[in-house]
XYZ file of C-alpha atoms in Angstrom:
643
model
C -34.597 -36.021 19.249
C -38.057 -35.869 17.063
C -38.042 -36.343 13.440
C -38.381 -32.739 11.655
C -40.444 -34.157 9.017
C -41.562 -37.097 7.607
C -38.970 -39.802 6.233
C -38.876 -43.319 4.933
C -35.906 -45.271 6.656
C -33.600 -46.761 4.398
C -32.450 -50.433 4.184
C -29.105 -51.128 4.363
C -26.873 -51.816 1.432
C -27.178 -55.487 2.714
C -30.795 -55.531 3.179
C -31.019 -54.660 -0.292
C -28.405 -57.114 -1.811
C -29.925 -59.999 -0.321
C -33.544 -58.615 -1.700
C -31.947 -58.478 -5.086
C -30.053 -61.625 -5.198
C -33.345 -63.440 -4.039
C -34.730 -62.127 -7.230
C -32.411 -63.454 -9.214
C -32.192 -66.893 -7.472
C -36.256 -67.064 -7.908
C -36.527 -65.721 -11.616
C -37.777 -66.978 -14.484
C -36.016 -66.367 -17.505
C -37.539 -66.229 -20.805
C -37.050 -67.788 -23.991
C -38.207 -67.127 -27.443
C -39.490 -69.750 -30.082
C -38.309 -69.183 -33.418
C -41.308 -68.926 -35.758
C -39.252 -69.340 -39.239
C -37.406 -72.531 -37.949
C -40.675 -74.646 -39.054
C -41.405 -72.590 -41.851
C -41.596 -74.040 -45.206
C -40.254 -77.386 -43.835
C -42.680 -79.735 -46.661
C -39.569 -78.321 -49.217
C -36.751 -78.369 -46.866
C -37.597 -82.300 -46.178
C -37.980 -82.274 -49.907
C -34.931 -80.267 -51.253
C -32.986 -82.462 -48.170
C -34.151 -86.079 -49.247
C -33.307 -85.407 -52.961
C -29.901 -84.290 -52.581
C -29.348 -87.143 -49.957
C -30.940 -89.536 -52.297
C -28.433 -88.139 -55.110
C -25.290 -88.638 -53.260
C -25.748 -92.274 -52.141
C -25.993 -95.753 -54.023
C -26.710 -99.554 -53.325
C -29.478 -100.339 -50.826
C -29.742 -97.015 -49.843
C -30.793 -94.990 -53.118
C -33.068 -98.345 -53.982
C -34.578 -97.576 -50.500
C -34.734 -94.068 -50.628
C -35.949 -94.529 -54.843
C -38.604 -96.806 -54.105
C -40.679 -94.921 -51.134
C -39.420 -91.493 -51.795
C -43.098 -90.265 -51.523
C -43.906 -91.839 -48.368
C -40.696 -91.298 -46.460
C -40.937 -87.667 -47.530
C -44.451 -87.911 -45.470
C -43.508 -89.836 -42.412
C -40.742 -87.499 -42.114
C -42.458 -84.099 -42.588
C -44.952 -85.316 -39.530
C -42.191 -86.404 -37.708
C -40.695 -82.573 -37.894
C -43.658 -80.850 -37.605
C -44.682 -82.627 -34.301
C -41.160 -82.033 -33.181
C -40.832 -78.243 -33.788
C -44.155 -77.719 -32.614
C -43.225 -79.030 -29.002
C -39.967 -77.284 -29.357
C -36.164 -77.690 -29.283
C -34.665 -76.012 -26.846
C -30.969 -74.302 -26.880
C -28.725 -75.426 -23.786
C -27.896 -72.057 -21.648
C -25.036 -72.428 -19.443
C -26.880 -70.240 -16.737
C -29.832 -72.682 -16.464
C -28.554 -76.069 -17.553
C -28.187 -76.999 -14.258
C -31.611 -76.357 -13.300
C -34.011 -79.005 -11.795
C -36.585 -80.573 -14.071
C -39.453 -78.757 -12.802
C -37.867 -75.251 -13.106
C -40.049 -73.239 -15.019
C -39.432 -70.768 -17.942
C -40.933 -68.396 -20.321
C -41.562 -69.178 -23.549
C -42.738 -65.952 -26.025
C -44.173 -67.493 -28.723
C -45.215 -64.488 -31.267
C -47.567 -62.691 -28.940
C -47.847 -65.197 -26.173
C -46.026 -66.013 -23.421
C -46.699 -69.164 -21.835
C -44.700 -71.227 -18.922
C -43.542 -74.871 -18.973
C -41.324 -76.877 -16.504
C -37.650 -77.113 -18.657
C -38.152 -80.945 -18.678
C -41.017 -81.036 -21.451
C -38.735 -79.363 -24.101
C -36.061 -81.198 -25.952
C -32.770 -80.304 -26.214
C -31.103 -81.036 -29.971
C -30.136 -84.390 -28.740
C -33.134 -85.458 -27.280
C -35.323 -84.492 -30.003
C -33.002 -86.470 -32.750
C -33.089 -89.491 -30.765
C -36.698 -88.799 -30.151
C -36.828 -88.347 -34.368
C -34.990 -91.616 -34.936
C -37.072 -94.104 -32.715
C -40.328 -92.452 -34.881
C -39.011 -92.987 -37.496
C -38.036 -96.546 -36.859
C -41.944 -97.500 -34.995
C -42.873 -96.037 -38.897
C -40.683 -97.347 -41.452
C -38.763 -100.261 -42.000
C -35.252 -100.026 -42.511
C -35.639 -96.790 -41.473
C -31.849 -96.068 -40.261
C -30.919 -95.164 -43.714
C -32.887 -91.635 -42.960
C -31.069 -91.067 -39.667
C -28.865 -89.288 -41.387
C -31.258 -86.900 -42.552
C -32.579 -86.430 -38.775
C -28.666 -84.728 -38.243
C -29.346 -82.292 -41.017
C -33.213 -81.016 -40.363
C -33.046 -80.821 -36.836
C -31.942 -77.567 -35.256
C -32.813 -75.676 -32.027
C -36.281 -73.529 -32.331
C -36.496 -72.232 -28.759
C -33.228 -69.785 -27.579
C -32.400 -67.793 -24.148
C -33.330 -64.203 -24.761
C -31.013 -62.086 -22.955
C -32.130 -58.884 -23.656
C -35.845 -59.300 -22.518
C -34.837 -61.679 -19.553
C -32.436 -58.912 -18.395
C -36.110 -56.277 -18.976
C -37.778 -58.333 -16.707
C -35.091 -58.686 -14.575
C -34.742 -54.800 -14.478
C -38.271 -54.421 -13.132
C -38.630 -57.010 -10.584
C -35.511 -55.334 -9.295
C -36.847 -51.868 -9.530
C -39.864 -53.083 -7.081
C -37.735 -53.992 -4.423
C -38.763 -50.814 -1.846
C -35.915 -48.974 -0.895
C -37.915 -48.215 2.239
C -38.490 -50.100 5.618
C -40.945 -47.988 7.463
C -41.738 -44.698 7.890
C -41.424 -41.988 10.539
C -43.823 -39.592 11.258
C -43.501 -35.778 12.094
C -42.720 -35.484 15.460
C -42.100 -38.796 16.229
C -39.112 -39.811 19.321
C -35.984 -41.054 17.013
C -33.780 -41.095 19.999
C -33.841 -39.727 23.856
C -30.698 -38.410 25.568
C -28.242 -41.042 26.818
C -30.096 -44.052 25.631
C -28.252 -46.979 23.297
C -28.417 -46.857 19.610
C -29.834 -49.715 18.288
C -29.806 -51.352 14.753
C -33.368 -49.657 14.135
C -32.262 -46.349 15.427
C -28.977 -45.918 13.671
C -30.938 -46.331 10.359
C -33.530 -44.125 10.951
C -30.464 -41.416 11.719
C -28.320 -42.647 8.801
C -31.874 -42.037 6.621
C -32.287 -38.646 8.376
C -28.579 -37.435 7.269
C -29.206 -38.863 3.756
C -32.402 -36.852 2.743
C -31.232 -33.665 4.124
C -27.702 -34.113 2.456
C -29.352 -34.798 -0.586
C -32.406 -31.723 -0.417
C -29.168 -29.757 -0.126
C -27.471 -30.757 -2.755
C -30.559 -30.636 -4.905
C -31.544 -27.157 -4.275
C -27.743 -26.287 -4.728
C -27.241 -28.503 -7.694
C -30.327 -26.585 -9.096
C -29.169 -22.875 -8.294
C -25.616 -23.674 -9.669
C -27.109 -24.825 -12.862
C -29.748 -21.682 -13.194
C -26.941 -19.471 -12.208
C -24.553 -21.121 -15.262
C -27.881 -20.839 -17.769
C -28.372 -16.933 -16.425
C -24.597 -16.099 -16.769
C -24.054 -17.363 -20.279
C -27.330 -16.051 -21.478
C -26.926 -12.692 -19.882
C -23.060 -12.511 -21.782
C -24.395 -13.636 -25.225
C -27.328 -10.570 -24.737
C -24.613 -8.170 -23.824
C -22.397 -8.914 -26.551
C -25.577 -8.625 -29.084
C -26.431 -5.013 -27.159
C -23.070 -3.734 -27.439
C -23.262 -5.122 -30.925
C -26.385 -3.132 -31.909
C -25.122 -0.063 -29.851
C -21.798 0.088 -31.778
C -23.125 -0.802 -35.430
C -26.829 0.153 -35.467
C -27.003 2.911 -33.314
C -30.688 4.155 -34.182
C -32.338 0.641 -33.381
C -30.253 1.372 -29.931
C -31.511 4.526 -28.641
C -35.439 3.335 -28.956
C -36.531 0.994 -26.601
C -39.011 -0.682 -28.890
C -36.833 -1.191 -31.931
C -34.517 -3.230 -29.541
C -37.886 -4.987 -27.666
C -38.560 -6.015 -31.271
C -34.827 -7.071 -31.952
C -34.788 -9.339 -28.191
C -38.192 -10.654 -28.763
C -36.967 -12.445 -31.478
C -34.318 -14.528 -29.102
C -37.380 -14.980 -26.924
C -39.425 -16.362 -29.371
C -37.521 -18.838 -30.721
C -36.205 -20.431 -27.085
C -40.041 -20.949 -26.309
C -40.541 -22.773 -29.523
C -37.502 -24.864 -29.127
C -38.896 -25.436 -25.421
C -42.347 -26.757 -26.989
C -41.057 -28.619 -29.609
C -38.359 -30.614 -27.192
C -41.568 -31.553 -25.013
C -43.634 -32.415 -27.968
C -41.466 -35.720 -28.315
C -43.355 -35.930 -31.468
C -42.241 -33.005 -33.759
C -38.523 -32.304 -34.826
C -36.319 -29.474 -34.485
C -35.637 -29.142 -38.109
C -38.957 -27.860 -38.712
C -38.494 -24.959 -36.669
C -37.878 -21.959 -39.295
C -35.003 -19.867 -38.330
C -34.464 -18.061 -41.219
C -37.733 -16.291 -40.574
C -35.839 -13.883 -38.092
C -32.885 -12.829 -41.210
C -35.418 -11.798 -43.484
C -37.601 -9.480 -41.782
C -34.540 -8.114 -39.762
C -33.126 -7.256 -43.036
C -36.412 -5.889 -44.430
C -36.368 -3.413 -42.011
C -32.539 -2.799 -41.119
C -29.575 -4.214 -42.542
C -27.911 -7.644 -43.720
C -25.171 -6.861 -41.076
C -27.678 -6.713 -38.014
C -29.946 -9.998 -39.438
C -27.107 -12.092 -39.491
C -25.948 -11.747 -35.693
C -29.059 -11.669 -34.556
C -29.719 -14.899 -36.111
C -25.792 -16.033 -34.691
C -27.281 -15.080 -31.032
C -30.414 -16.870 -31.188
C -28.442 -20.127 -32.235
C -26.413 -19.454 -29.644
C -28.830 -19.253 -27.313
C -31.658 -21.825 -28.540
C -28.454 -24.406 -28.232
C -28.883 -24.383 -24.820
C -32.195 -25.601 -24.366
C -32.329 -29.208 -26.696
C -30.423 -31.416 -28.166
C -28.747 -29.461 -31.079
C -26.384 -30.737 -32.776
C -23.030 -29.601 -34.656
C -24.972 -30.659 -37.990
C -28.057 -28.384 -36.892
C -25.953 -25.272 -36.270
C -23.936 -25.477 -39.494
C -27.465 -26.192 -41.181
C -28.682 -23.518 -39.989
C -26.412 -21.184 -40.268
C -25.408 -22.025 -44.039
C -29.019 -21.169 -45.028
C -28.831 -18.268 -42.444
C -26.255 -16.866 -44.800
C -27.581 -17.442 -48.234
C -30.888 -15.843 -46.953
C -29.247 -12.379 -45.889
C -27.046 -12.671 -49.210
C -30.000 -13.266 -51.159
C -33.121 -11.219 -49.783
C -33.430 -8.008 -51.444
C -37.250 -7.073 -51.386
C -39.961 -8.933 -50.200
C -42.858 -7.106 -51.507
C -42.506 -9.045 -55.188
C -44.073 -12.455 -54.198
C -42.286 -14.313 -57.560
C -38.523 -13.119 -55.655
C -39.595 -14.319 -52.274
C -40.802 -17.767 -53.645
C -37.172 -17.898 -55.632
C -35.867 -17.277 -51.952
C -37.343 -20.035 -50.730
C -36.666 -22.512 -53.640
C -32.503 -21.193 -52.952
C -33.734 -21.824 -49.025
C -35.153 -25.368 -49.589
C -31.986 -26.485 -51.637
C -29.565 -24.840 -49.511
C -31.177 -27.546 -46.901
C -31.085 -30.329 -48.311
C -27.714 -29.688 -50.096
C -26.125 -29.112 -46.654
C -27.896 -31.900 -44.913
C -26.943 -34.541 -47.518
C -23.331 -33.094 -47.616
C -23.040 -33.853 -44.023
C -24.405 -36.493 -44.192
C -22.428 -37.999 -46.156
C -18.963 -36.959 -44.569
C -19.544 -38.649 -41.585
C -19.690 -42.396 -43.240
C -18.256 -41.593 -46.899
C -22.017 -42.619 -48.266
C -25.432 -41.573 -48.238
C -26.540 -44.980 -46.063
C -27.408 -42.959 -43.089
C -29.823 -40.458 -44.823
C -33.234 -39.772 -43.447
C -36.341 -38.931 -45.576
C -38.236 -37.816 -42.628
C -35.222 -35.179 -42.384
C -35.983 -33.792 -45.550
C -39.544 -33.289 -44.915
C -38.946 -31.500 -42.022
C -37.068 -29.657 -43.373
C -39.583 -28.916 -46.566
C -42.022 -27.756 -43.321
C -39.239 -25.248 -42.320
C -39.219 -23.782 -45.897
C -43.072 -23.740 -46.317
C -43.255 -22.039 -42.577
C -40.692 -19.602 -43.767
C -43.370 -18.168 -45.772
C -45.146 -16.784 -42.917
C -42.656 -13.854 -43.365
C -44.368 -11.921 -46.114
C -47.613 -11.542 -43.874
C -45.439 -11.288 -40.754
C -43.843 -7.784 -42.247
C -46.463 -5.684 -42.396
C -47.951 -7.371 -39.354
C -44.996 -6.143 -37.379
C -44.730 -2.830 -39.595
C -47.989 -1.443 -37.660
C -47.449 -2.856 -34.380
C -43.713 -1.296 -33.987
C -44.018 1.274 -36.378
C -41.532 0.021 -39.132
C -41.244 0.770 -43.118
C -40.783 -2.347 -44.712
C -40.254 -2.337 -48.547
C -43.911 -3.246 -49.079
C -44.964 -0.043 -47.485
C -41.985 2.039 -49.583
C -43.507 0.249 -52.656
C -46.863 1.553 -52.296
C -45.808 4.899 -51.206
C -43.755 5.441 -54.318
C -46.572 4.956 -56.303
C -47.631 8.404 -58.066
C -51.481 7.436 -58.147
C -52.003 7.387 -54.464
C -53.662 10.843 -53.258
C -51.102 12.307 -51.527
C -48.747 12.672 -54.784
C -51.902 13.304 -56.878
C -53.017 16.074 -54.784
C -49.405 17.673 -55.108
C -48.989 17.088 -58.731
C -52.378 18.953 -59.537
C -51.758 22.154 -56.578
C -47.648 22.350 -56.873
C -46.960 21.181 -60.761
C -43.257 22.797 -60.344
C -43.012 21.047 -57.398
C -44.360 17.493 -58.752
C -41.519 18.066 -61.361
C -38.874 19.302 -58.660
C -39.356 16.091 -56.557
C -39.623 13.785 -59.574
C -35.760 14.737 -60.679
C -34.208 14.927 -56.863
C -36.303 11.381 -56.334
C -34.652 10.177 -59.560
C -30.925 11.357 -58.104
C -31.473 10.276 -54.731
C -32.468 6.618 -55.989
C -29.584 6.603 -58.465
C -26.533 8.113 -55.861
C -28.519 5.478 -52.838
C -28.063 2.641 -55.339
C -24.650 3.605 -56.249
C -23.293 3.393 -52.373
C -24.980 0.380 -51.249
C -28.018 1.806 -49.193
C -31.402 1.993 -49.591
C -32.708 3.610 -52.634
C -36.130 2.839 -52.316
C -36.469 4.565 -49.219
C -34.510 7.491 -50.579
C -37.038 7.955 -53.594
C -39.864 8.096 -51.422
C -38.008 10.390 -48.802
C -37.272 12.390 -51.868
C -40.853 12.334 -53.218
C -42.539 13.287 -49.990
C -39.953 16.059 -49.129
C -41.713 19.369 -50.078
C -45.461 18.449 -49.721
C -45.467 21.175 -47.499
C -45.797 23.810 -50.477
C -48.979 22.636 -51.391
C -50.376 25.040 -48.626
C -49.164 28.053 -50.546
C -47.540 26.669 -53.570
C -47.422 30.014 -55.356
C -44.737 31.456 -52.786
C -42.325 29.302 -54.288
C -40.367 29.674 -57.864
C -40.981 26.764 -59.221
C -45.199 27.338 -59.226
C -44.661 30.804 -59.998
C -45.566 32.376 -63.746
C -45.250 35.886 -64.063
C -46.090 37.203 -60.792
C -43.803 36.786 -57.515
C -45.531 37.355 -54.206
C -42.235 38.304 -52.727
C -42.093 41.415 -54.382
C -44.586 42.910 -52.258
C -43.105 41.305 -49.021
C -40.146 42.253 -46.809
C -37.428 39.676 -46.332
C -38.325 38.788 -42.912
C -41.734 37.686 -43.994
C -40.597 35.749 -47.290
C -37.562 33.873 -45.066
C -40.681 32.526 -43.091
C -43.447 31.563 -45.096
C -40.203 29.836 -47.506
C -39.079 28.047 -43.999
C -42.876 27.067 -43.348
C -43.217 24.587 -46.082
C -41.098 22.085 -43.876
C -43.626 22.304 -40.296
C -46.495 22.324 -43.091
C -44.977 19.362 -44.568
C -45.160 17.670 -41.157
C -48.236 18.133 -40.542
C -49.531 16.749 -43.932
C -48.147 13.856 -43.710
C -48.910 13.325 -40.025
C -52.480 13.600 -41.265
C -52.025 11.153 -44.193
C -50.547 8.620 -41.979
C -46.638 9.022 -43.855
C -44.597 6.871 -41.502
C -41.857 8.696 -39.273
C -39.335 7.419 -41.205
C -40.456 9.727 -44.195
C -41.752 12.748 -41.989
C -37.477 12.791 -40.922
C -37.085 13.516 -44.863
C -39.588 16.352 -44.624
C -37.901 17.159 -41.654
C -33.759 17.625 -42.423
C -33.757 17.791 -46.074
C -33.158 21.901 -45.647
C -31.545 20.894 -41.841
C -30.035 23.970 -40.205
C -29.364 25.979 -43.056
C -30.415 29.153 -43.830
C -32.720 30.869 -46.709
C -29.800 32.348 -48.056
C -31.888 34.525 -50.969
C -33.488 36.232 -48.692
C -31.118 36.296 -45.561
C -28.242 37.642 -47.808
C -30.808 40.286 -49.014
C -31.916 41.524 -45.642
C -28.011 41.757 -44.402
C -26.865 43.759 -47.324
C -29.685 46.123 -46.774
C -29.033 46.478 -42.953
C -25.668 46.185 -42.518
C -25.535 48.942 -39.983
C -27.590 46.339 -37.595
C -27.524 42.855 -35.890
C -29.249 40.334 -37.720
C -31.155 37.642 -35.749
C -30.147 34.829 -38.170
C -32.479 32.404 -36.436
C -35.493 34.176 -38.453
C -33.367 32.836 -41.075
C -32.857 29.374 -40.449
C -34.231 25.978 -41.085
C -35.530 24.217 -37.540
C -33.589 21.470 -38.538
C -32.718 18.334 -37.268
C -29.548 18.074 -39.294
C -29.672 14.721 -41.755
C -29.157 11.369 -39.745
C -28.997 8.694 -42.101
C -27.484 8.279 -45.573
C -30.281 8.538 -47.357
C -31.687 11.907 -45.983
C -28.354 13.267 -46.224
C -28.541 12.002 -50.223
C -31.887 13.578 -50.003
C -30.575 16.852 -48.663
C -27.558 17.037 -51.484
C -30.098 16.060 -54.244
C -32.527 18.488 -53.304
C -30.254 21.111 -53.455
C -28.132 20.305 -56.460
C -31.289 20.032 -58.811
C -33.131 23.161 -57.550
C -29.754 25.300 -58.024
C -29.075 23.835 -61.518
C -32.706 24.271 -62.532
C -32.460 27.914 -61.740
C -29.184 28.295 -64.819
C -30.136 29.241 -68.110
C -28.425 26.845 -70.850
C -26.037 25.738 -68.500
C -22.685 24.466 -70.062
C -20.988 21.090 -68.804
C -18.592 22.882 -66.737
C -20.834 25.460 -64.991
C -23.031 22.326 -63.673
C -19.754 20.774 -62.256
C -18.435 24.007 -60.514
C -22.601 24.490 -58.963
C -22.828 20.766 -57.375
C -18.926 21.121 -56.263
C -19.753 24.574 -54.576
C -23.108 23.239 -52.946
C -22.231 20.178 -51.641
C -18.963 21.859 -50.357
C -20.948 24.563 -48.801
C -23.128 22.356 -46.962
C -19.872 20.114 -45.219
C -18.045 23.153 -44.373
C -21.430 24.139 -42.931
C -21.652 21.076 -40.869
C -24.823 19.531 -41.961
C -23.367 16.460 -42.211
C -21.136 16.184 -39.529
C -24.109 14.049 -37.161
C -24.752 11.475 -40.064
C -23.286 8.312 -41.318
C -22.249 8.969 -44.535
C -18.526 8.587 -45.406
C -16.716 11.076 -47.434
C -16.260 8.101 -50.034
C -19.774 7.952 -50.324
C -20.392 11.878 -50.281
C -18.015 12.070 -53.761
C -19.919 9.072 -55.083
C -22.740 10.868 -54.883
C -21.428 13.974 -56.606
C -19.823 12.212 -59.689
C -23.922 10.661 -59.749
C -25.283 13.741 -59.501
C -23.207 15.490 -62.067
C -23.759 12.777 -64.578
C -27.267 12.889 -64.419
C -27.480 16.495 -64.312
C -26.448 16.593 -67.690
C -28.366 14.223 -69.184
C -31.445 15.779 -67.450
C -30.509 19.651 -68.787
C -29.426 18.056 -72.472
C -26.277 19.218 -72.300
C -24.524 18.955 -75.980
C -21.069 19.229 -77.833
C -21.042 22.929 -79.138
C -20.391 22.722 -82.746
C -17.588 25.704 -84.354
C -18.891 27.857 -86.511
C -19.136 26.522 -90.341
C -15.610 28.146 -92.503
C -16.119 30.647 -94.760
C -16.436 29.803 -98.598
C -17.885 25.812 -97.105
C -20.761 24.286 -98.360
């Protein structure tokens, strides 16, 4: 049999032992002088002698009275000389040792070696103290007793840096005793296994057992990390499929959504290997707040949940971290309304900071009933997070252009009335300017009044007819005394009315409008028809088919709440514009009949509006309505014969 590869052979379990226990049998253990034991010892002698001298009498206090200076003296030299050689504490392990057994001694930053016999132990240096002090001073037994008090060991067994040492002589002991080459005879067929041999098979069997078992070990533990992973992903999918059904169906709304997860593992990853830099710094509530910039509170919260989830995998997080996090996690999506006013974003971040620090001292303090455990480093990490957190504001538009979001910065700007676009229609359509001004102003109000976004709906409602700026005379609204139509057949009128929404389009295609608003320009007439003129043409051939595509809209049909608020507003304001001195009641019974219409005509049947919502939206409408057509109490007539 030839070896397969190369392998070390292994000692044996007894090889080993008896390598080990040499080590200990040979080593040197070390012990660690006391610096403070001969610290200040002038006053000690001094504070000692005194209160000695005060609790004695006769020929003792006239002895200790009448050379108090000079036995203070003899004995301070007498200690110092002492202490400086060392005491040494007796350690049951060693006591036994020979004289000449060597030890460590760590004196601050040195570490020396002396034979055990040239320290003292306690007793030897106070019997060593005594016959000084007797070569020095007559009579000088009545200070013995001050040689039992001042003396104490200075030199003690250290236990945890012998065992150190220990440690590493033990962790050069090889657990190899040769090596076999590639190819090399182990055994031939039918000879005796020796002592040599056996190992080298027993070494054989141990490295492929355990290559095996680390390559399996490995795969089972990828396989776990894949399986989990791949579950929390599905969950969020299903999540976003169910609930946010338009980030869904477009594969780079959800590559922005999972690129988020993916983010945040690979800084967790760098920050674990950093050793240096903490997890709390890592800002997390980034993620909430731009999700919810461009989506909803809903969707930025369980995204946030699944990166968590996920990120926990990877380091050391903690039950503290996760309810950190997700506390401020929480008051971020409650709190973040619009990020294009820099004064609310920096009040987001103050909430953001004490959220924190509120949750990490609570915590704190619940695991130990006290505040003894807190960390200051902690809290500036966790300042970091909050100053990081800022990179969201730039990070919004960033991500606006490169995945082709609208972000309430953009909405802002777009709402303004002095950018070109709006000029240019306010100065070619003037009806028009006024038309989109009101159904802008009802859209906002009915959007605010269910909870969505009105400042999407203002703009939708603001760029929804740019269109007639191509021929802005076809339409009422820019019309004075003269009506194209007149001269036109129906046919004709039904198209050039229906053009103003592919005209639209391609306005704001060229303007750059984002997609989001070119769907307004796009469904607020959906698949309706120009009734006007399609009513017109039907009564006047009524002996023939009519092709009521000619008629109708190209659609799509009104998606989201807001163009479907759009749709209603737009219609509601240009029918109740066209009534002369309407009363209260006739503007109720026109936005009743309107809206109706357009449900039982199924224009809203593919959107997510609620019928809830859809009757909040008329009782808006019809209050505003009346305001804007100053709609009054009609006083009686005066009695006859009254003043």
């Amino acid at each position: 049999m030839r070896a397969p590869y190369d392998f070390a052979i292994r000692k044996t379990d007894h090889e080993l032992k008896l390598e080990k226990d040499a080590i200990v049998k040979s080593f040197l253990p070390y012990y660690k002088k006391n610096e403070s034991s001969g610290e200040n010892i002038g006053e000690k002698v001094k504070d000692e002698y005194n209160q000695y001298r005060s609790h004695v009498s006769g020929d003792t206090a006239v002895f200790l009275n009448s050379r108090s200076a000079e036995n203070q003296r003899i004995l301070l030299n007498i200690f110092r000389r002492i202490y400086e050689n060392g005491i040494i504490e007796i350690n049951d392990i060693y006591k036994d040792k020979p004289a000449d057994f060597l030890i460590h001694i760590v004196d601050g930053n040195i570490i020396s070696m002396q034979p055990k016999a040239t320290l003292k132990t306690l007793i030897q240096a106070k019997v060593s103290a005594r016959r000084d002090i007797e070569k020095e001073i007559d009579k000088g037994a009545y200070l013995f007793p001050l040689v039992d008090v001042m003396l104490e060991p200075n030199i003690f067994y250290d236990q945890a840096l012998s065992n150190e040492f220990l440690e590493q002589e033990s962790k050069r002991i090889s657990p190899n005793d040769g090596l076999v080459r590639k190819g090399d005879i182990i055994i031939t067929r039918n000879s005796t296994i020796s002592k040599d041999t056996y190992q080298k098979l027993v070494s054989l069997r141990e490295l492929y057992e355990a290559d095996n078992s680390s390559n399996l070990s490995y795969f089972k533990s990828f396989l776990a990390y894949f399986l989990f992973i791949s579950v929390i992903l599905m969950f969020y999918v299903l999540y976003v499929r169910t609930y946010v059904r338009e980030v869904f169906l477009i594969f780079k709304k959800m590559l922005f959504m999972h690129l988020w997860i993916v983010m945040y593992v690979i800084l967790t990853y760098f920050i674990i290997k950093s050793n240096t830099l903490d997890l709390l710094m890592i800002p997390f509530c980034i993620a909430p707040i731009v999700i919810k910039n461009f989506y909803n509170q809903r969707l930025a919260f369980f995204t946030l949940i699944a990166i968590l989830t996920i990120v926990a995998l990877f380091g050391p997080v903690t039950k503290d971290f996760i309810i950190m996090q997700v506390t401020a996690g929480i008051m971020v999506v409650i709190l973040t309304k619009e990020t294009r006013y820099w004064s609310r974003f920096f009040l987001l971040l103050l909430f953001l900071l004490g959220t924190y620090i509120f949750t990490y001292l609570f915590l704190t303090y619940i695991k130990s009933n006290s505040l003894s455990d807190f960390n200051m480093n902690s809290i500036w990490w966790l300042c970091l997070n909050v100053f990081l957190t800022l990179l969201a504001y730039p990070l919004i538009p960033l991500l606006e252009r490169l995945f082709g979001f609208t972000s309430g910065i953009t909405l802002a700007e777009l709402s303004d009335l002095n950018n070109d676009l709006l000029k240019e229609l306010s100065i070619k359509t003037p009806g028009t300017f006024q038309h989109v001004l009101h159904v802008a102003t009802l859209a906002e109000a009915a959007a605010e009044k269910i909870g969505s976004n009105s400042s999407m709906a203002r703009v939708g409602a603001l760029y929804h007819d740019i269109g007639k700026m191509k021929q802005p005379f076809i339409y009422t609204e820019n019309q004075t005394n003269v009506n194209p139509h007149d001269a036109l057949d129906h046919v004709t009128s039904a198209k050039l009315i229906i053009e103003h929404v592919p005209e639209g389009v391609k306005i704001a295609k060229k303007y750059g409008l984002p997609n989001i608003i070119i769907d307004f320009i796009k469904t607020h007439h959906g698949t309706t028809k120009v009734e006007f003129f399609y009513r017109k043409f039907v009564k006047e051939h009524a002996e023939h088919a009519v092709d009521e595509k000619v008629f109708t809209y190209p659609g799509p049909r009104p998606r989201t709440k807001e163009q479907v608020i759009v749709m209603l507003a737009d219609t509601v304001e240009a029918a109740v514009r066209s009534l002369v001195n309407p009363t209260e009641e006739e503007i109720n019974d026109m936005v009743d009949k309107l809206i109706h219409a357009k449900i039982e005509g199924g224009q809203l049947d593919r959107s997510e509006i609620t019928f809830e919502d859809v009757q909040t939206c008329i009782r808006v409408f019809k209050a505003m309505l009346l305001n804007m057509n100053h709609i009054r109490v009609a006083y009686p007539d005066p009695i006859e014969g009254e003043k």
